[in-house]
Amino acid sequence: MKMKMTAFCLMMVSFFSTSGQEGNVVGHKIKTRWGETLDPLRPHQEYPRPQLERKGNWKNLNGKWRYTVVDQDQKEIPTHWDGDIVVPFAIESALSGVGKTVATNQSLWYQREISVDNSLRKGKVLLHFGAVDWSCDVYVNKQHIGQHEGGFDPFSFDITDVLKKGERQEIVVRVWDPTDDGPQPRGKQIRNPHGIWYTPVTGIWQTVWLEGVPTSYIAKTKQTPNVDESALFFSADIASARGDEEVVVEAYDGATKIGDWKTKHGVETKLSLPGISLWSPDHPKLYDLRVKLMRSGKVVDEVKSYFAMRKISMQKDDKGIQRMLLNNKFVFHYGPLDQGWWPDGLHTAPSDEALKFDIEKTKEMGFNMIRKHIKVEPARWYRYCDSIGILVWQDMPSGDLGGNAWDMHPGKISSGQHDKDRSADSEKMYRKEWRSIMDALHNFPSIVIWVPFNEAWGQFKTKEITDWTMKYDPSRLVNSASGGNFAYVGHILDLHNYPDAAMPDPGLFGKDFVLALGEFGGLGLPVEGHTWQQKDNWGYQSFKNGEELKKRYAGLVKDLHKLIPRGLSAAVYTQTTDVEIETNGLMTYDRKIIKIPVDELHEMHQVLYTY
């Protein structure tokens, strides 16, 4: 039953007036205030790559493109287009201006004519995609320049050689996405949305952009902090290196240079930084980097980046129980399950301000962590976590579900015999995208935990995948299977329990693994006028008003607090916002109402950090 909620028990988030962009947002579902003010000609205009910033010589290609949906067998570039679509919003979303679904036996094509002026063409021209779900082929001026598979990792193509004389160029993109008909990583998408499964996301859903770079250029940097050695380990990859280049790295605290070093292409270098401040949620200190590619004493290319000094580790306490340490001190991790869905943009936040809003509110509520649940966000989302001060547990998006048992509950663990037997193609898709995701996100210091599997959803070769993840990035902890079939691997034993707070048995598991409550809560409250559908909404436990919800939530926090002395190191509450028919969010799906006042949540949570 839905009831109107009074100002006494709700905090209303302020509304923006609509901007008059009528006709560009489709559908009858609820919308966010940012979606209501969207300029379809200029969505997401911000520089999209904060860890490798080469500003000034780039061009944002978001906005109106043409689209058509045709039979999957059609390989020729279409000559007819159905209409306009707003990039970077998936075709199923309201903000795309289309709101159509695409069947498994269909493909989605995009087309746009762009101008590439001479300032972008002094060296090479790169075409970048933040994310496209799932398989795409890219054509420039009718020439096929490449293919990419993977719905959550960024990719790019060098299009220099296919550009025509003059400024006008044509880009065409073909996308095919089997959603839950295929074994690829997909997260919560399903063709028949219901329960905890949501609307499909097909096509371009992150920023598309052009970049002009020198013939030899800095393609990637990798920076890994080492708190115990007061050092940052740094390397840079140079595209089209000739062998006579030198890389100069400068570190800054604001405008003050705190060190400079010289290195070579692909060589890891130790940057000693004695006395440097450590990053934490209470002190999210970031330092800037300037990286220069030099040849014969001249700057060939230059990029900006940043880093933070932080350490995540585990160690036994005086009771012999493993604790999760931040910078060698125990810090209890508490945060919401954050799925990153939007009623008008689906996987894509309606604006950069909206993207930041969820993180800001999470911090204001007194959380110090977010579990990013089976989704990967745009790079700017992680940049905000870095600067605002939020620890991130990063899930791998799940796929190829079904076919294996889920045998996880308090006090019992599995030996791994319930792993799914995935096909060679399915396994290849998983491994390729997981590695790409880890590579793309490595430099963001807020990410402290990798989570390869969730609740046995497609869980396979658990020990092998976990061991590989630990070896590939030893600077972070690995939670092998959040709430899934635990196979005595990784650093963390993670239990899911709804709605009450619970924990794995410290006597059985605490000496070997950090103990975590990976999901709990799920307290539901549908708010009239702010739900995805008019009826049949649900939570794991539902309430009639905000006061009842607040009282029950406060009880959960008290129960959680009692578990920390017994050995619990972390907990994840479900969830940040309502999502489609799930109404167990701390905020409504449209982000217009916060169900428990922010200041009261903040005060409740402080007791969790005093152990």
Coordinates of C-alpha atoms in Angstrom, one line a residue:
M1 CA 0.0 0.0 0.0
K2 CA 1.3 3.4 -1.0
M3 CA 0.7 6.4 1.2
K4 CA 1.7 10.1 0.8
M5 CA 4.6 10.9 3.1
T6 CA 4.6 14.0 5.2
A7 CA 7.4 16.6 5.5
F8 CA 7.9 15.3 9.1
C9 CA 9.3 12.0 7.9
L10 CA 10.7 12.8 4.5
M11 CA 13.2 15.3 3.1
M12 CA 12.2 16.6 -0.3
V13 CA 15.0 17.1 -2.7
S14 CA 14.6 20.5 -4.4
F15 CA 13.2 20.4 -7.9
F16 CA 14.5 22.1 -11.0
S17 CA 12.1 23.7 -13.5
T18 CA 11.8 22.0 -16.8
S19 CA 13.8 23.6 -19.7
G20 CA 11.2 23.2 -22.4
Q21 CA 12.8 20.4 -24.2
E22 CA 9.5 18.8 -25.0
G23 CA 9.4 15.9 -27.4
N24 CA 12.9 14.7 -26.6
V25 CA 12.0 12.6 -23.6
V26 CA 9.6 9.7 -24.3
G27 CA 7.4 7.4 -22.2
H28 CA 5.1 7.8 -19.3
K29 CA 7.5 6.7 -16.5
I30 CA 8.9 8.9 -13.8
K31 CA 11.8 11.2 -14.6
T32 CA 14.6 12.8 -12.7
R33 CA 14.9 16.6 -12.4
W34 CA 18.0 16.4 -14.6
G35 CA 16.2 14.4 -17.2
E36 CA 13.4 17.0 -17.2
T37 CA 16.0 19.7 -18.1
L38 CA 18.1 17.7 -20.6
D39 CA 19.4 19.5 -23.6
P40 CA 19.3 16.8 -26.2
L41 CA 21.9 18.6 -28.4
R42 CA 24.5 18.8 -25.6
P43 CA 24.3 15.9 -23.1
H44 CA 27.3 15.0 -21.0
Q45 CA 29.7 17.6 -22.4
E46 CA 32.3 17.1 -19.7
Y47 CA 35.8 15.7 -20.5
P48 CA 35.3 12.0 -20.0
R49 CA 38.8 10.7 -19.0
P50 CA 40.0 12.2 -15.8
Q51 CA 42.9 9.9 -15.3
L52 CA 44.5 10.7 -18.6
E53 CA 43.5 14.3 -19.4
R54 CA 44.6 15.8 -22.6
K55 CA 42.3 18.8 -22.8
G56 CA 42.0 21.3 -25.6
N57 CA 42.3 19.1 -28.6
W58 CA 39.2 16.9 -28.4
K59 CA 35.6 17.0 -29.6
N60 CA 32.5 15.7 -27.9
L61 CA 30.2 13.7 -30.2
N62 CA 27.2 13.3 -27.9
G63 CA 23.9 14.6 -29.0
K64 CA 21.5 13.7 -31.8
W65 CA 22.5 10.9 -34.2
R66 CA 20.3 9.1 -36.7
Y67 CA 19.3 5.5 -36.0
T68 CA 17.5 2.5 -37.5
V69 CA 16.6 -1.0 -36.3
V70 CA 16.9 -3.7 -38.9
D71 CA 17.2 -7.5 -39.3
Q72 CA 20.4 -8.8 -37.7
D73 CA 21.5 -10.4 -40.9
Q74 CA 21.8 -7.1 -42.7
K75 CA 25.5 -6.2 -42.9
E76 CA 25.3 -3.3 -45.4
I77 CA 25.2 0.2 -44.0
P78 CA 21.5 1.3 -44.2
T79 CA 20.3 3.9 -46.6
H80 CA 17.2 4.7 -44.6
W81 CA 17.0 5.9 -41.0
D82 CA 14.0 5.7 -38.7
G83 CA 14.7 9.0 -36.9
D84 CA 16.9 10.7 -34.3
I85 CA 18.4 9.2 -31.2
V86 CA 20.1 11.1 -28.4
V87 CA 23.6 9.7 -27.6
P88 CA 24.8 8.5 -25.1
F89 CA 21.4 7.1 -23.9
A90 CA 20.4 3.5 -24.7
I91 CA 17.6 3.2 -27.3
E92 CA 15.3 1.7 -24.6
S93 CA 15.6 4.8 -22.4
A94 CA 13.3 7.8 -22.2
L95 CA 16.2 10.2 -22.7
S96 CA 17.2 8.7 -26.0
G97 CA 14.1 10.1 -27.4
V98 CA 13.2 6.7 -28.9
G99 CA 12.2 4.3 -26.1
K100 CA 12.2 1.2 -28.3
T101 CA 13.3 -2.4 -27.5
V102 CA 15.6 -4.2 -29.9
A103 CA 15.1 -8.0 -30.4
T104 CA 17.9 -10.5 -30.4
N105 CA 17.4 -11.1 -34.2
Q106 CA 17.8 -7.3 -34.8
S107 CA 20.7 -4.9 -34.9
L108 CA 20.8 -1.2 -34.1
W109 CA 22.6 1.2 -36.4
Y110 CA 23.7 4.8 -35.7
Q111 CA 24.8 7.4 -38.2
R112 CA 26.2 10.9 -37.8
E113 CA 28.0 13.4 -40.0
I114 CA 30.7 15.3 -38.1
S115 CA 33.3 18.0 -38.8
V116 CA 36.9 17.4 -38.1
D117 CA 38.9 20.6 -38.4
N118 CA 42.6 21.0 -38.9
S119 CA 43.4 21.5 -35.2
L120 CA 42.5 17.8 -34.6
R121 CA 44.4 16.5 -37.6
K122 CA 48.0 17.6 -36.8
G123 CA 48.9 14.0 -35.8
K124 CA 46.6 11.1 -35.3
V125 CA 42.8 11.2 -34.7
L126 CA 41.3 8.8 -32.3
L127 CA 37.6 7.9 -32.0
H128 CA 36.7 7.0 -28.4
F129 CA 33.7 5.1 -27.0
G130 CA 33.1 5.1 -23.2
A131 CA 30.9 2.0 -23.5
V132 CA 28.7 0.3 -26.0
D133 CA 26.4 -2.7 -25.1
W134 CA 27.3 -5.2 -26.5
S135 CA 29.0 -6.0 -29.8
C136 CA 29.7 -3.1 -32.2
D137 CA 31.2 -2.5 -35.6
V138 CA 32.4 1.0 -36.4
Y139 CA 32.6 2.6 -39.9
V140 CA 34.2 5.9 -40.9
N141 CA 33.4 7.2 -44.4
K142 CA 32.1 3.7 -45.3
Q143 CA 35.3 2.0 -44.2
H144 CA 35.1 -0.6 -41.5
I145 CA 37.7 0.4 -38.9
G146 CA 37.1 -2.1 -36.1
Q147 CA 34.9 -4.2 -33.9
H148 CA 34.5 -4.4 -30.2
E149 CA 32.7 -6.8 -27.8
G150 CA 32.0 -5.9 -24.2
G151 CA 29.3 -3.7 -22.7
F152 CA 31.2 -2.1 -19.9
D153 CA 34.8 -1.2 -21.0
P154 CA 36.0 1.8 -22.9
F155 CA 37.7 1.4 -26.3
S156 CA 39.0 3.5 -29.2
F157 CA 40.1 3.3 -32.8
D158 CA 42.7 5.3 -34.8
I159 CA 40.7 6.7 -37.7
T160 CA 43.5 8.9 -39.2
D161 CA 43.9 7.0 -42.4
V162 CA 40.2 6.9 -43.4
L163 CA 39.5 10.6 -43.0
K164 CA 38.6 12.4 -46.2
K165 CA 39.8 15.8 -47.3
G166 CA 37.8 18.6 -45.9
E167 CA 36.0 18.8 -42.5
R168 CA 32.9 16.7 -43.2
Q169 CA 33.1 13.0 -42.2
E170 CA 30.6 10.2 -41.5
I171 CA 30.5 7.8 -38.6
V172 CA 28.3 4.7 -38.6
V173 CA 28.0 2.2 -35.7
R174 CA 26.3 -1.2 -35.8
V175 CA 25.3 -2.7 -32.5
W176 CA 24.0 -6.2 -31.7
D177 CA 23.1 -7.1 -28.1
P178 CA 21.5 -10.5 -27.1
T179 CA 20.8 -9.3 -23.6
D180 CA 19.8 -12.4 -21.5
D181 CA 19.7 -14.5 -24.6
G182 CA 23.5 -14.6 -24.7
P183 CA 26.2 -15.6 -22.2
Q184 CA 28.0 -12.2 -22.2
P185 CA 28.4 -10.0 -19.0
R186 CA 25.2 -8.0 -18.8
G187 CA 24.3 -7.3 -15.1
K188 CA 20.6 -6.8 -14.3
Q189 CA 19.3 -6.5 -17.9
I190 CA 16.6 -8.9 -19.1
R191 CA 14.2 -8.9 -22.0
N192 CA 11.2 -9.5 -19.7
P193 CA 11.8 -7.1 -16.8
H194 CA 10.4 -8.3 -13.5
G195 CA 11.4 -8.5 -9.9
I196 CA 15.1 -7.7 -9.5
W197 CA 15.6 -7.7 -13.3
Y198 CA 15.5 -4.5 -15.3
T199 CA 14.9 -3.0 -18.7
P200 CA 17.5 -3.9 -21.4
V201 CA 20.3 -1.4 -22.3
T202 CA 21.3 -1.6 -26.0
G203 CA 23.8 0.4 -27.8
I204 CA 25.9 3.5 -27.0
W205 CA 25.5 4.4 -23.3
Q206 CA 28.6 6.5 -22.5
T207 CA 30.3 9.4 -24.2
V208 CA 31.6 9.3 -27.7
W209 CA 34.4 11.6 -28.6
L210 CA 37.3 12.5 -30.9
E211 CA 40.8 13.3 -29.8
G212 CA 43.7 14.7 -31.7
V213 CA 47.1 13.3 -30.6
P214 CA 50.7 13.5 -31.8
T215 CA 52.1 10.7 -34.0
S216 CA 53.7 9.3 -30.8
Y217 CA 51.6 9.8 -27.8
I218 CA 51.0 8.7 -24.2
A219 CA 48.4 5.9 -24.5
K220 CA 48.1 4.8 -20.9
T221 CA 49.6 5.3 -17.4
K222 CA 49.6 2.9 -14.5
Q223 CA 50.0 4.2 -11.0
T224 CA 50.0 2.0 -7.9
P225 CA 50.5 3.5 -4.4
N226 CA 52.7 1.8 -1.8
V227 CA 52.0 3.4 1.6
D228 CA 54.6 1.3 3.5
E229 CA 57.4 2.5 1.1
S230 CA 55.9 6.1 0.8
A231 CA 56.1 5.6 -3.0
L232 CA 54.0 5.6 -6.1
F233 CA 55.0 2.9 -8.7
F234 CA 54.4 4.5 -12.1
S235 CA 54.7 3.4 -15.8
A236 CA 53.5 4.8 -19.1
D237 CA 52.8 3.1 -22.4
I238 CA 53.7 5.1 -25.5
A239 CA 51.8 4.5 -28.8
S240 CA 54.1 4.4 -31.9
A241 CA 57.2 4.8 -29.8
R242 CA 60.4 5.2 -31.8
G243 CA 62.8 4.2 -28.9
D244 CA 64.4 7.6 -28.4
E245 CA 61.7 9.0 -26.1
E246 CA 61.9 9.9 -22.5
V247 CA 59.0 10.2 -20.1
V248 CA 59.1 13.0 -17.4
V249 CA 56.8 12.7 -14.5
E250 CA 56.0 15.6 -12.1
A251 CA 54.0 15.3 -8.9
Y252 CA 52.1 18.3 -7.5
D253 CA 50.4 19.2 -4.2
G254 CA 48.2 22.0 -5.6
A255 CA 50.6 24.4 -7.3
T256 CA 53.6 23.1 -5.4
K257 CA 55.8 20.6 -7.2
I258 CA 56.8 17.8 -4.8
G259 CA 58.9 15.7 -7.1
D260 CA 60.0 14.9 -10.6
W261 CA 61.4 11.8 -12.2
K262 CA 62.5 10.4 -15.6
T263 CA 61.6 7.0 -17.0
K264 CA 61.2 5.1 -20.3
H265 CA 58.3 3.6 -22.3
G266 CA 56.8 0.6 -20.4
V267 CA 59.3 0.7 -17.5
E268 CA 57.9 0.8 -14.0
T269 CA 59.5 3.5 -11.9
K270 CA 59.4 4.0 -8.1
L271 CA 58.5 7.6 -7.3
S272 CA 59.6 8.2 -3.7
L273 CA 57.3 10.6 -1.8
P274 CA 58.3 10.8 1.8
G275 CA 56.0 12.5 4.2
I276 CA 53.0 12.4 1.8
S277 CA 49.5 12.5 3.3
L278 CA 47.3 9.4 3.1
W279 CA 43.9 9.2 1.5
S280 CA 40.9 8.1 3.4
P281 CA 37.1 8.8 3.5
D282 CA 37.8 11.4 6.2
H283 CA 40.7 12.9 4.3
P284 CA 40.4 12.3 0.5
K285 CA 43.7 13.9 -0.4
L286 CA 44.6 13.8 -4.1
Y287 CA 47.8 14.8 -5.7
D288 CA 48.2 15.8 -9.4
L289 CA 50.6 14.3 -12.0
R290 CA 51.9 15.8 -15.2
V291 CA 53.4 13.4 -17.6
K292 CA 55.4 14.6 -20.5
L293 CA 56.7 12.6 -23.5
M294 CA 60.1 14.1 -24.5
R295 CA 62.2 13.7 -27.6
S296 CA 65.5 15.7 -28.2
G297 CA 64.6 18.0 -25.3
K298 CA 61.2 18.9 -26.7
V299 CA 57.7 18.1 -25.4
V300 CA 56.0 15.7 -27.9
D301 CA 52.9 15.0 -25.8
E302 CA 51.6 15.9 -22.3
V303 CA 48.8 14.6 -20.1
K304 CA 47.5 15.3 -16.6
S305 CA 46.5 12.7 -14.1
Y306 CA 46.3 12.3 -10.3
F307 CA 46.9 9.8 -7.6
A308 CA 46.4 9.2 -3.9
M309 CA 48.3 7.3 -1.3
R310 CA 46.2 4.6 0.4
K311 CA 46.6 1.0 1.4
I312 CA 43.9 -1.8 1.8
S313 CA 45.0 -4.9 3.6
M314 CA 44.0 -7.5 6.2
Q315 CA 45.5 -8.5 9.5
K316 CA 44.5 -10.4 12.6
D317 CA 43.3 -8.5 15.6
D318 CA 44.1 -9.3 19.3
K319 CA 41.3 -12.0 19.1
G320 CA 42.9 -13.7 16.2
I321 CA 40.2 -12.5 13.8
Q322 CA 41.1 -11.1 10.4
R323 CA 40.3 -7.4 10.0
M324 CA 40.2 -5.2 7.0
L325 CA 42.7 -2.3 7.3
L326 CA 42.8 1.0 5.6
N327 CA 46.3 2.5 5.8
N328 CA 47.2 -0.2 8.4
K329 CA 44.2 0.8 10.7
F330 CA 40.9 -1.0 11.1
V331 CA 38.1 1.0 9.4
F332 CA 34.6 -0.5 9.3
H333 CA 33.2 -0.4 5.7
Y334 CA 29.6 0.6 5.6
G335 CA 27.7 1.6 2.5
P336 CA 24.8 1.0 0.2
L337 CA 24.4 -1.4 -2.7
D338 CA 24.5 1.0 -5.6
Q339 CA 23.2 -0.3 -8.9
G340 CA 23.5 2.9 -10.9
W341 CA 20.2 2.8 -12.7
W342 CA 18.1 5.8 -13.7
P343 CA 14.4 5.9 -14.6
D344 CA 15.0 8.1 -17.6
G345 CA 18.5 7.1 -18.6
L346 CA 18.7 3.5 -17.5
H347 CA 22.5 2.8 -17.3
T348 CA 23.3 6.4 -18.1
A349 CA 22.9 9.2 -15.6
P350 CA 20.9 12.1 -17.1
S351 CA 23.8 14.5 -16.4
D352 CA 27.2 14.7 -14.8
E353 CA 25.5 16.6 -11.9
A354 CA 23.2 13.6 -11.4
L355 CA 26.1 11.2 -11.5
K356 CA 27.8 13.1 -8.7
F357 CA 24.5 13.5 -6.7
D358 CA 24.2 9.9 -5.7
I359 CA 27.8 9.9 -4.3
E360 CA 27.4 13.2 -2.5
K361 CA 24.2 12.1 -0.8
T362 CA 25.7 8.7 0.1
K363 CA 28.6 10.6 1.9
E364 CA 26.2 13.0 3.5
M365 CA 24.1 10.1 4.9
G366 CA 27.2 9.0 6.8
F367 CA 28.3 6.0 4.6
N368 CA 32.0 5.6 3.8
M369 CA 31.7 2.9 1.1
I370 CA 29.7 2.0 -2.0
R371 CA 29.4 -1.5 -3.5
K372 CA 29.0 -0.8 -7.2
H373 CA 26.7 -3.7 -8.0
I374 CA 27.3 -5.7 -11.2
K375 CA 27.8 -2.6 -13.3
V376 CA 30.7 -0.3 -14.3
E377 CA 30.3 3.4 -14.2
P378 CA 31.8 6.1 -16.4
A379 CA 35.3 7.2 -15.3
R380 CA 34.0 10.5 -13.9
W381 CA 31.9 8.5 -11.3
Y382 CA 35.1 7.0 -9.8
R383 CA 36.8 10.5 -10.0
Y384 CA 34.0 11.8 -7.7
C385 CA 34.4 8.9 -5.3
D386 CA 38.2 9.7 -5.2
S387 CA 37.6 13.4 -4.4
I388 CA 34.6 13.1 -2.2
G389 CA 36.0 10.2 -0.2
I390 CA 34.1 7.0 -0.7
L391 CA 35.6 3.5 -0.6
V392 CA 34.4 1.4 -3.6
W393 CA 33.8 -2.3 -3.9
Q394 CA 33.7 -3.0 -7.6
D395 CA 31.6 -5.9 -8.9
M396 CA 32.2 -7.7 -12.2
P397 CA 28.9 -7.5 -14.2
S398 CA 27.4 -11.0 -14.2
G399 CA 26.2 -13.0 -17.2
D400 CA 25.5 -16.6 -18.3
L401 CA 23.2 -17.2 -15.3
G402 CA 21.6 -20.5 -14.4
G403 CA 22.9 -24.0 -14.4
N404 CA 24.6 -24.0 -11.0
A405 CA 23.3 -24.3 -7.4
W406 CA 23.6 -21.6 -4.8
D407 CA 24.7 -23.1 -1.5
M408 CA 25.6 -20.2 0.7
H409 CA 24.1 -19.4 4.1
P410 CA 25.4 -18.6 7.6
G411 CA 27.9 -21.1 9.0
K412 CA 28.2 -23.1 5.8
I413 CA 30.6 -22.9 2.9
S414 CA 30.9 -24.7 -0.4
S415 CA 34.0 -26.5 -1.6
G416 CA 33.4 -25.0 -5.1
Q417 CA 31.7 -28.1 -6.5
H418 CA 28.7 -25.9 -7.5
D419 CA 30.6 -23.9 -10.1
K420 CA 28.9 -23.5 -13.4
D421 CA 30.4 -25.3 -16.5
R422 CA 30.5 -22.4 -18.9
S423 CA 31.2 -22.8 -22.6
A424 CA 34.6 -21.8 -24.0
D425 CA 33.1 -18.7 -25.7
S426 CA 31.3 -17.7 -22.4
E427 CA 34.5 -18.1 -20.4
K428 CA 36.5 -16.1 -22.9
M429 CA 34.0 -13.2 -22.8
Y430 CA 34.1 -13.1 -19.0
R431 CA 37.9 -13.2 -18.8
K432 CA 38.5 -10.6 -21.6
E433 CA 36.0 -8.1 -20.1
W434 CA 37.1 -8.6 -16.5
R435 CA 40.7 -7.9 -17.4
S436 CA 39.7 -4.8 -19.5
I437 CA 37.6 -3.5 -16.6
M438 CA 40.4 -3.9 -14.1
D439 CA 42.8 -2.2 -16.5
A440 CA 40.5 0.7 -17.1
L441 CA 39.8 1.3 -13.4
H442 CA 43.2 0.5 -11.9
N443 CA 44.3 4.1 -11.3
F444 CA 41.2 5.1 -9.2
P445 CA 42.4 5.0 -5.6
S446 CA 38.8 4.8 -4.2
I447 CA 38.5 1.2 -5.5
V448 CA 39.7 -1.1 -2.7
I449 CA 37.9 -4.4 -3.4
W450 CA 37.4 -6.4 -6.6
V451 CA 34.3 -8.7 -6.6
P452 CA 34.5 -11.2 -9.5
F453 CA 31.1 -13.0 -8.8
N454 CA 27.8 -12.2 -7.2
E455 CA 25.4 -14.9 -5.7
A456 CA 26.6 -17.8 -7.9
W457 CA 25.3 -15.9 -10.9
G458 CA 27.3 -17.5 -13.6
Q459 CA 30.0 -18.3 -11.0
F460 CA 32.6 -20.6 -12.6
K461 CA 36.2 -21.7 -11.9
T462 CA 36.0 -19.7 -8.7
K463 CA 39.5 -20.6 -7.4
E464 CA 41.1 -20.0 -10.7
I465 CA 39.4 -16.7 -11.4
T466 CA 40.0 -15.4 -7.8
D467 CA 43.7 -16.4 -7.8
W468 CA 44.1 -14.7 -11.2
T469 CA 42.4 -11.5 -9.9
M470 CA 44.6 -11.5 -6.8
K471 CA 47.8 -11.9 -8.8
Y472 CA 46.8 -9.4 -11.5
D473 CA 46.2 -6.7 -8.9
P474 CA 47.9 -7.4 -5.6
S475 CA 47.3 -3.8 -4.5
R476 CA 43.6 -4.6 -3.6
L477 CA 41.7 -7.2 -1.8
V478 CA 39.5 -9.7 -3.6
N479 CA 36.0 -10.7 -2.5
S480 CA 35.7 -13.8 -4.7
A481 CA 31.9 -14.4 -4.5
S482 CA 29.7 -11.9 -2.7
G483 CA 27.0 -14.1 -1.2
G484 CA 27.8 -16.9 -3.6
N485 CA 29.4 -20.3 -3.3
F486 CA 32.5 -19.7 -1.2
A487 CA 35.4 -21.9 -2.2
Y488 CA 38.1 -21.1 0.4
V489 CA 39.8 -18.5 -1.8
G490 CA 40.3 -14.8 -1.8
H491 CA 40.5 -12.5 1.2
I492 CA 36.8 -12.1 2.2
L493 CA 33.9 -14.3 3.3
D494 CA 30.8 -12.5 2.3
L495 CA 27.3 -13.4 3.4
H496 CA 23.9 -12.1 2.1
N497 CA 21.0 -12.0 4.6
Y498 CA 17.7 -10.2 4.3
P499 CA 16.4 -8.3 6.0
D500 CA 18.4 -8.6 9.3
A501 CA 22.0 -8.1 10.1
A502 CA 24.0 -11.3 10.3
M503 CA 27.6 -12.5 9.9
P504 CA 29.6 -15.6 9.1
D505 CA 30.8 -17.6 12.1
P506 CA 34.0 -16.0 13.2
G507 CA 35.0 -19.2 15.0
L508 CA 34.9 -21.2 11.7
F509 CA 36.1 -18.5 9.3
G510 CA 37.5 -15.5 11.1
K511 CA 41.1 -16.7 11.3
D512 CA 41.5 -17.0 7.5
F513 CA 39.1 -14.5 6.0
V514 CA 37.8 -11.0 6.5
L515 CA 34.1 -11.3 7.5
A516 CA 31.5 -9.2 5.6
L517 CA 27.8 -8.9 5.3
G518 CA 27.7 -8.2 1.5
E519 CA 23.9 -7.5 1.4
F520 CA 21.2 -7.0 4.0
G521 CA 18.2 -4.7 4.7
G522 CA 16.1 -4.1 1.6
L523 CA 13.5 -2.2 3.6
G524 CA 10.8 -1.1 1.2
L525 CA 8.7 2.0 1.1
P526 CA 6.8 2.9 -2.1
V527 CA 6.1 6.6 -2.4
E528 CA 3.0 7.7 -4.3
G529 CA 3.9 9.6 -7.5
H530 CA 7.5 8.4 -7.4
T531 CA 7.3 4.7 -8.4
W532 CA 8.1 3.0 -11.6
Q533 CA 4.6 1.4 -11.8
Q534 CA 1.4 2.2 -9.9
K535 CA 1.1 -1.1 -8.0
D536 CA 2.9 -4.4 -7.3
N537 CA 6.1 -2.7 -6.1
W538 CA 8.1 -4.6 -3.5
G539 CA 10.9 -4.6 -0.9
Y540 CA 12.3 -7.4 1.2
Q541 CA 10.1 -6.0 4.0
S542 CA 7.6 -3.2 3.2
F543 CA 6.4 -0.3 5.3
K544 CA 3.5 2.1 5.2
N545 CA 5.2 5.3 6.2
G546 CA 8.6 6.9 6.8
E547 CA 8.5 6.7 10.6
E548 CA 8.0 3.0 10.5
L549 CA 10.8 2.6 8.0
K550 CA 13.2 4.8 10.0
K551 CA 12.5 2.9 13.3
R552 CA 13.2 -0.5 11.6
Y553 CA 16.3 0.8 9.9
A554 CA 17.6 2.3 13.2
G555 CA 17.2 -1.2 14.7
L556 CA 19.2 -2.8 11.9
V557 CA 22.0 -0.3 12.5
K558 CA 22.1 -1.2 16.3
D559 CA 22.1 -4.9 15.5
L560 CA 24.9 -4.3 13.0
H561 CA 26.9 -2.4 15.6
K562 CA 26.8 -5.4 17.9
L563 CA 28.4 -7.6 15.3
I564 CA 31.5 -5.5 14.8
P565 CA 33.3 -6.5 18.1
R566 CA 32.6 -10.2 17.2
G567 CA 34.6 -9.8 14.0
L568 CA 32.5 -8.1 11.3
S569 CA 34.6 -5.8 9.1
A570 CA 32.0 -4.6 6.5
A571 CA 28.3 -4.4 5.6
V572 CA 26.3 -3.4 2.5
Y573 CA 22.8 -2.1 2.9
T574 CA 20.3 -2.6 0.0
Q575 CA 20.1 0.0 -1.5
T576 CA 20.9 3.5 -2.6
T577 CA 17.7 4.1 -4.6
D578 CA 14.6 2.3 -5.7
V579 CA 15.1 0.6 -9.1
E580 CA 12.1 -0.1 -11.3
I581 CA 9.7 -2.1 -9.2
E582 CA 12.1 -2.5 -6.2
T583 CA 11.2 0.2 -3.6
N584 CA 13.9 -0.6 -1.1
G585 CA 16.0 2.4 -1.8
L586 CA 17.0 5.1 0.7
M587 CA 15.9 7.5 -2.2
T588 CA 13.1 7.1 -4.7
Y589 CA 14.1 6.1 -8.2
D590 CA 13.7 9.6 -9.5
R591 CA 15.9 10.9 -6.6
K592 CA 13.3 13.5 -5.7
I593 CA 12.6 12.1 -2.2
I594 CA 15.0 10.8 0.5
K595 CA 13.0 8.5 2.7
I596 CA 14.9 9.0 5.9
P597 CA 16.3 12.5 6.6
V598 CA 20.0 12.7 5.7
D599 CA 21.2 14.2 9.0
E600 CA 19.4 11.5 10.9
L601 CA 21.0 8.8 8.8
H602 CA 24.4 10.4 9.3
E603 CA 24.0 10.5 13.1
M604 CA 22.8 6.8 13.2
H605 CA 25.8 5.6 11.3
Q606 CA 28.6 7.2 13.4
V607 CA 28.4 4.5 16.0
L608 CA 29.7 2.0 13.4
Y609 CA 33.0 3.8 13.1
T610 CA 34.0 4.0 16.8
Y611 CA 35.1 0.4 17.4

